[in-house]
Amino acid sequence: MPAQLLDGNAVAQKLLAATREKFAGLNRPPRLVAIRANDDAGSRWYAQAQAQHCAANNLEYTLDELGATATREQILAAIIRHNQDETVSAILLHLPLPPRSDYLELVAAIDPRKDAEGVHPVNLGKLLAIGKNDAAVVPCTAASAVQLAQEAGAWAGKKAVVVGRSAIVGKPATLLLLGLNATVTVAHSYSDVGGECRAADLIIAATGASGAAWNRYRAKFTQWQNGGGEKPLPPDLSPLIKKEMVKEGATVIDVGVNQIPRALDANGEPVKNAKGKPEMLYVGDVDFDAVKEIAGYITPPQGGVGPLTNAFLIRNTVAAAYRRVES
Ligand code: NAP
């Protein structure tokens, strides 16, 4: 029987309703400030989406555009200005950052009480110590992935694998699952991913592996076109998590977002559309069509982790505004 879909939009609506109820009575709308020091298309798209989500939930949103040439000092000055601004409830920093800007240094400069994404070392430390997302500001994507897993069932004593060990997704998801008393394995690029996943009742895939493989290939291909190195062989862009890696009835949460070409032509370049532009697709880390035939629960390619991640950003911002009123 095909897997049941875990509907991120529906869970997001529940979280937003609970947020409105819990934090009713603020005397002014919470205000989220996003600092952007790049001209990256993905970041621009993300900022537009943040603005829409804030507007839809009666939050103020300010995009502080510093430009791709901003210095470390200018970014730090912006953070300090927003830390001191009483009208700012929460702050986030868009990636990528300009060269010579240290992400860890910059997020550590954000007032931890205004940390919208739960990435400040103090908040990550609280998560390490407490392991629950009601007692700390938790990174939104990790919170979303684990919340969706909880929609599928309880995880105490069950085997979970988190594939990916980044500080903003894989590691916090691991800590949240430990907080739910799961037995957690963390897999990464040195792991036997298939072997670990086959034994798991729950798989959270957060790698971006095929997008990364495409980016590495494209860099080498461009280098070769410019006369450097050998022509690279076309990469394997198939999803990392395949049907044969999944135990029957397992729950599979796909966090990955990979931008890859629909296909490569005979020269190893993306096939183009009628307008002559490369045909690119957004895909996850999981081979959804095949895996849904064996999994018990699975996130859909659209409307899974993403919408709930946005809802957690709203929740974190509203909670930050509430803390300021209380303190
Ligand atoms: P990241 O910082 O690049 O980390 C990727 C992790 O995946 C690393 O730990 C890496 O292992 C591991 N990995 C890469 N290729 C692998 C492979 N072939 N086998 C096993 N492990 C592999 O990425 P991130 O920021 O955590 O994001 C992960 C994915 O989630 C990306 O696709 C990103 O776009 C997506 N994302 C989605 C949302 C959302 O709301 N839906 C939000 C944030 C991120 P090593 O540590 O060994 O290098």
XYZ file of C-alpha atoms and ligand atoms in Angstrom:
375
model
C 0.000 0.000 0.000
C 1.442 3.438 -0.881
C 2.658 5.546 2.018
C 0.479 8.116 3.736
C 1.545 11.682 2.960
C 2.651 13.975 5.769
C 0.973 17.288 4.967
C 3.304 20.134 5.981
C 0.720 22.798 5.091
C -1.877 21.314 7.448
C 0.618 20.984 10.326
C 1.822 24.546 9.630
C -1.738 25.862 9.971
C -2.078 24.076 13.337
C 1.230 25.547 14.559
C 0.250 29.057 13.441
C -3.145 28.760 15.147
C -1.461 27.594 18.376
C 1.029 30.473 18.064
C -1.810 33.020 17.701
C -3.551 31.567 20.733
C -0.466 31.286 22.949
C 0.871 34.739 22.131
C -2.381 36.711 21.937
C -2.372 40.208 23.375
C 0.837 41.708 21.986
C 0.278 45.436 21.711
C 2.111 45.758 18.390
C 2.894 43.372 15.523
C 6.137 41.409 15.917
C 8.851 42.630 13.555
C 11.338 40.374 11.787
C 14.475 41.909 10.257
C 16.381 39.910 7.631
C 19.907 41.062 6.832
C 21.060 40.238 3.315
C 24.615 40.760 2.057
C 24.544 38.939 -1.281
C 22.934 39.047 -4.707
C 22.152 35.343 -4.728
C 18.942 34.372 -6.570
C 17.964 31.709 -3.991
C 18.365 34.169 -1.129
C 16.317 36.789 -3.021
C 13.542 34.223 -3.542
C 13.707 33.226 0.130
C 13.426 36.891 1.216
C 10.318 37.378 -0.937
C 8.774 34.247 0.577
C 9.600 35.465 4.107
C 7.952 38.823 3.368
C 4.797 37.063 2.131
C 4.616 34.723 5.137
C 5.078 37.608 7.556
C 2.371 39.679 5.816
C -0.021 36.717 5.838
C 0.508 36.338 9.596
C 0.333 40.050 10.520
C 4.046 40.394 11.208
C 6.201 43.290 10.003
C 9.118 42.269 7.814
C 12.118 44.446 6.983
C 14.785 43.378 4.538
C 18.050 45.157 5.343
C 19.870 44.970 1.995
C 23.587 45.553 2.536
C 24.694 44.349 -0.913
C 27.158 41.659 -1.944
C 30.162 43.925 -1.329
C 29.284 44.555 2.337
C 32.214 44.155 4.713
C 32.269 42.105 7.918
C 32.244 45.407 9.849
C 29.149 46.673 8.001
C 27.267 43.438 8.685
C 28.278 43.521 12.361
C 27.173 47.172 12.609
C 23.763 46.268 11.130
C 23.333 43.415 13.615
C 24.208 45.676 16.544
C 21.824 48.365 15.295
C 18.940 45.860 15.114
C 19.875 44.344 18.495
C 19.480 47.809 20.028
C 16.299 48.740 18.161
C 13.343 48.231 20.503
C 10.978 47.830 17.526
C 12.856 44.747 16.246
C 11.599 41.433 17.663
C 13.841 39.001 15.796
C 16.767 38.996 13.360
C 18.017 36.554 10.753
C 21.042 36.561 8.500
C 20.726 35.418 4.895
C 23.320 33.147 3.329
C 25.593 33.209 1.430
C 27.744 35.842 3.108
C 30.428 37.850 1.302
C 33.983 36.444 1.347
C 35.922 37.148 4.550
C 32.719 37.180 6.639
C 32.616 34.506 9.305
C 29.086 33.116 9.752
C 29.763 31.882 13.300
C 31.130 35.243 14.383
C 28.161 37.088 12.862
C 25.361 34.880 14.256
C 27.042 35.045 17.666
C 26.683 38.856 17.479
C 22.868 38.578 17.265
C 21.159 39.083 20.629
C 20.198 35.453 21.466
C 16.742 36.670 22.543
C 16.270 38.007 18.975
C 17.601 34.903 17.210
C 14.801 34.075 14.732
C 16.373 30.889 13.409
C 17.711 29.334 16.621
C 21.275 29.384 15.307
C 22.941 31.487 18.021
C 25.444 29.387 20.043
C 23.482 30.073 23.238
C 20.288 28.683 21.706
C 22.077 25.711 20.155
C 23.636 25.105 23.574
C 20.211 25.176 25.226
C 18.971 22.662 22.668
C 21.960 20.448 23.464
C 21.201 20.669 27.176
C 17.423 20.422 26.994
C 16.702 18.557 23.732
C 13.142 19.785 23.353
C 11.779 22.473 21.102
C 9.387 23.988 23.627
C 12.231 25.053 25.912
C 14.619 26.615 23.398
C 14.594 28.544 20.131
C 15.167 25.712 17.685
C 16.419 25.891 14.069
C 13.263 26.045 11.977
C 14.008 23.292 9.442
C 15.080 20.753 12.054
C 11.988 21.564 14.122
C 9.818 21.133 11.028
C 11.320 17.757 10.052
C 10.931 16.348 13.557
C 7.418 17.762 13.990
C 6.378 15.990 10.776
C 7.964 12.776 12.064
C 5.851 13.145 15.220
C 2.728 13.379 13.068
C 3.529 9.834 11.937
C 3.903 8.362 15.415
C 5.941 8.158 18.603
C 9.680 7.465 18.377
C 10.650 6.315 21.868
C 12.879 3.260 21.539
C 12.677 3.303 17.714
C 15.639 3.576 15.347
C 16.034 6.906 13.561
C 18.665 7.911 11.018
C 19.420 11.527 10.252
C 21.331 11.786 6.979
C 23.305 15.049 7.096
C 25.117 16.616 10.060
C 24.966 20.370 9.486
C 24.657 22.667 12.495
C 21.335 24.064 11.268
C 19.517 20.885 10.183
C 21.115 17.481 10.839
C 22.581 18.062 14.309
C 19.574 19.881 15.814
C 17.206 17.258 14.313
C 19.369 14.605 15.996
C 19.077 16.351 19.370
C 15.300 16.732 19.004
C 14.951 13.022 18.209
C 17.050 12.148 21.257
C 14.622 14.324 23.219
C 11.859 12.024 21.918
C 13.847 9.021 23.188
C 14.641 7.635 19.734
C 17.864 5.688 19.159
C 19.547 8.011 16.675
C 22.270 7.393 14.113
C 23.760 10.305 12.189
C 24.927 9.463 8.670
C 27.051 11.733 6.472
C 29.287 11.600 3.439
C 31.616 9.027 5.063
C 28.765 6.703 6.103
C 27.190 3.606 4.610
C 23.972 5.547 4.054
C 22.069 2.600 2.554
C 23.043 0.226 5.361
C 22.128 2.700 8.101
C 18.822 3.637 6.462
C 17.715 0.026 5.881
C 17.728 -0.569 9.640
C 15.759 2.577 10.462
C 12.128 3.125 11.417
C 12.564 6.821 10.637
C 14.778 8.488 8.021
C 15.325 12.240 7.917
C 17.260 13.071 4.746
C 18.940 16.492 4.838
C 21.892 16.474 2.459
C 21.354 18.377 -0.804
C 23.656 15.668 -2.241
C 22.522 15.763 -5.881
C 22.535 19.572 -6.009
C 26.056 19.559 -4.573
C 27.163 16.943 -7.127
C 25.750 19.118 -9.919
C 27.522 22.235 -8.593
C 30.871 20.392 -8.367
C 30.474 19.071 -11.928
C 29.459 22.486 -13.285
C 32.543 24.114 -11.701
C 34.854 21.496 -13.255
C 33.039 21.726 -16.598
C 33.483 25.522 -16.677
C 37.143 25.129 -15.725
C 37.584 22.635 -18.604
C 35.799 25.001 -21.032
C 38.296 27.681 -20.002
C 41.206 25.381 -20.821
C 41.873 23.926 -17.349
C 41.870 20.257 -16.338
C 40.105 17.291 -17.938
C 36.514 17.231 -19.114
C 34.537 15.818 -16.138
C 32.350 12.742 -16.489
C 28.602 13.450 -16.102
C 27.660 13.143 -12.415
C 25.133 10.782 -10.824
C 22.263 13.154 -10.022
C 19.832 10.463 -8.889
C 18.229 10.956 -5.445
C 20.415 9.774 -2.551
C 17.664 7.823 -0.760
C 16.437 5.002 -2.964
C 13.659 2.439 -2.464
C 16.088 -0.389 -1.649
C 17.478 1.636 1.266
C 14.096 1.908 2.994
C 12.575 -0.620 5.365
C 8.945 -1.500 4.686
C 6.639 0.786 6.671
C 9.375 3.274 7.620
C 8.685 7.012 7.903
C 10.688 9.135 5.464
C 11.119 12.887 5.838
C 12.761 14.674 2.912
C 14.411 17.971 3.819
C 16.649 18.222 0.751
C 16.242 20.879 -1.913
C 18.412 20.276 -4.976
C 18.479 22.351 -8.133
C 19.639 20.081 -10.955
C 19.202 19.922 -14.752
C 16.323 17.829 -16.086
C 18.847 16.021 -18.311
C 22.288 16.515 -19.834
C 22.880 16.660 -23.591
C 25.578 14.739 -25.481
C 28.164 17.419 -24.610
C 27.375 17.137 -20.883
C 25.447 20.414 -20.673
C 21.838 20.878 -19.440
C 19.200 20.402 -22.134
C 17.588 23.733 -22.979
C 13.944 24.774 -23.194
C 12.225 26.466 -26.162
C 13.611 29.830 -24.980
C 17.169 28.473 -25.028
C 17.465 28.412 -21.199
C 18.758 25.353 -19.265
C 15.824 23.280 -18.000
C 16.351 23.028 -14.253
C 14.302 21.112 -11.672
C 13.962 21.294 -7.887
C 14.107 17.812 -6.371
C 14.520 16.391 -2.879
C 16.994 13.870 -1.457
C 14.465 11.028 -1.664
C 13.275 9.116 -4.741
C 9.679 9.925 -3.859
C 7.859 7.916 -6.553
C 9.673 4.681 -5.701
C 10.017 5.141 -1.927
C 6.326 5.953 -1.428
C 5.579 2.373 -2.535
C 7.366 0.933 0.489
C 7.336 3.637 3.200
C 4.555 3.912 5.805
C 4.593 7.723 5.872
C 6.431 10.136 3.592
C 6.663 13.875 2.985
C 5.429 14.936 -0.472
C 7.816 16.628 -2.938
C 5.958 19.940 -2.357
C 4.127 20.874 0.823
C 6.227 18.844 3.264
C 9.065 20.306 5.337
C 9.133 23.732 3.575
C 5.792 25.235 4.688
C 6.256 24.035 8.247
C 9.772 25.545 8.327
C 8.213 28.910 7.427
C 5.636 28.484 10.181
C 8.405 27.820 12.737
C 10.105 31.061 11.650
C 6.848 32.906 12.351
C 6.510 31.071 15.689
C 10.091 31.940 16.709
C 9.573 35.616 15.780
C 6.289 35.917 17.683
C 7.802 34.132 20.696
C 10.752 36.568 20.602
C 8.356 39.542 20.556
C 6.513 38.058 23.527
C 9.745 37.547 25.482
C 10.561 41.256 25.023
C 7.199 42.238 26.440
C 7.636 39.863 29.393
C 11.224 40.920 30.228
P 24.885 21.287 4.290
O 25.322 22.240 5.316
O 25.499 21.335 2.928
O 25.084 19.823 4.876
C 24.831 18.706 4.080
C 25.085 17.459 4.896
O 24.766 16.351 4.068
C 26.534 17.289 5.330
O 26.579 16.814 6.646
C 27.085 16.242 4.354
O 28.037 15.353 4.915
C 25.850 15.427 4.056
N 25.957 14.810 2.727
C 26.183 15.416 1.552
N 26.253 14.515 0.563
C 26.078 13.301 1.135
C 26.044 11.976 0.636
N 26.219 11.714 -0.658
N 25.856 10.973 1.528
C 25.683 11.232 2.839
N 25.689 12.470 3.356
C 25.886 13.497 2.510
O 23.315 21.397 4.014
P 22.129 21.858 5.014
O 22.146 23.319 5.179
O 22.107 20.954 6.188
O 20.867 21.514 4.091
C 20.616 20.184 3.709
C 19.554 20.179 2.639
O 18.348 20.705 3.181
C 19.866 21.051 1.428
O 19.369 20.442 0.272
C 19.106 22.326 1.705
O 18.776 23.023 0.509
C 17.877 21.769 2.367
N 17.164 22.719 3.226
C 15.804 22.723 3.132
C 15.078 23.564 3.927
C 13.574 23.544 3.847
O 12.922 24.335 4.508
N 12.986 22.614 3.094
C 15.725 24.449 4.792
C 17.116 24.384 4.901
C 17.832 23.503 4.119
P 29.503 15.841 5.406
O 29.252 16.562 6.691
O 30.259 14.581 5.573
O 30.009 16.752 4.328
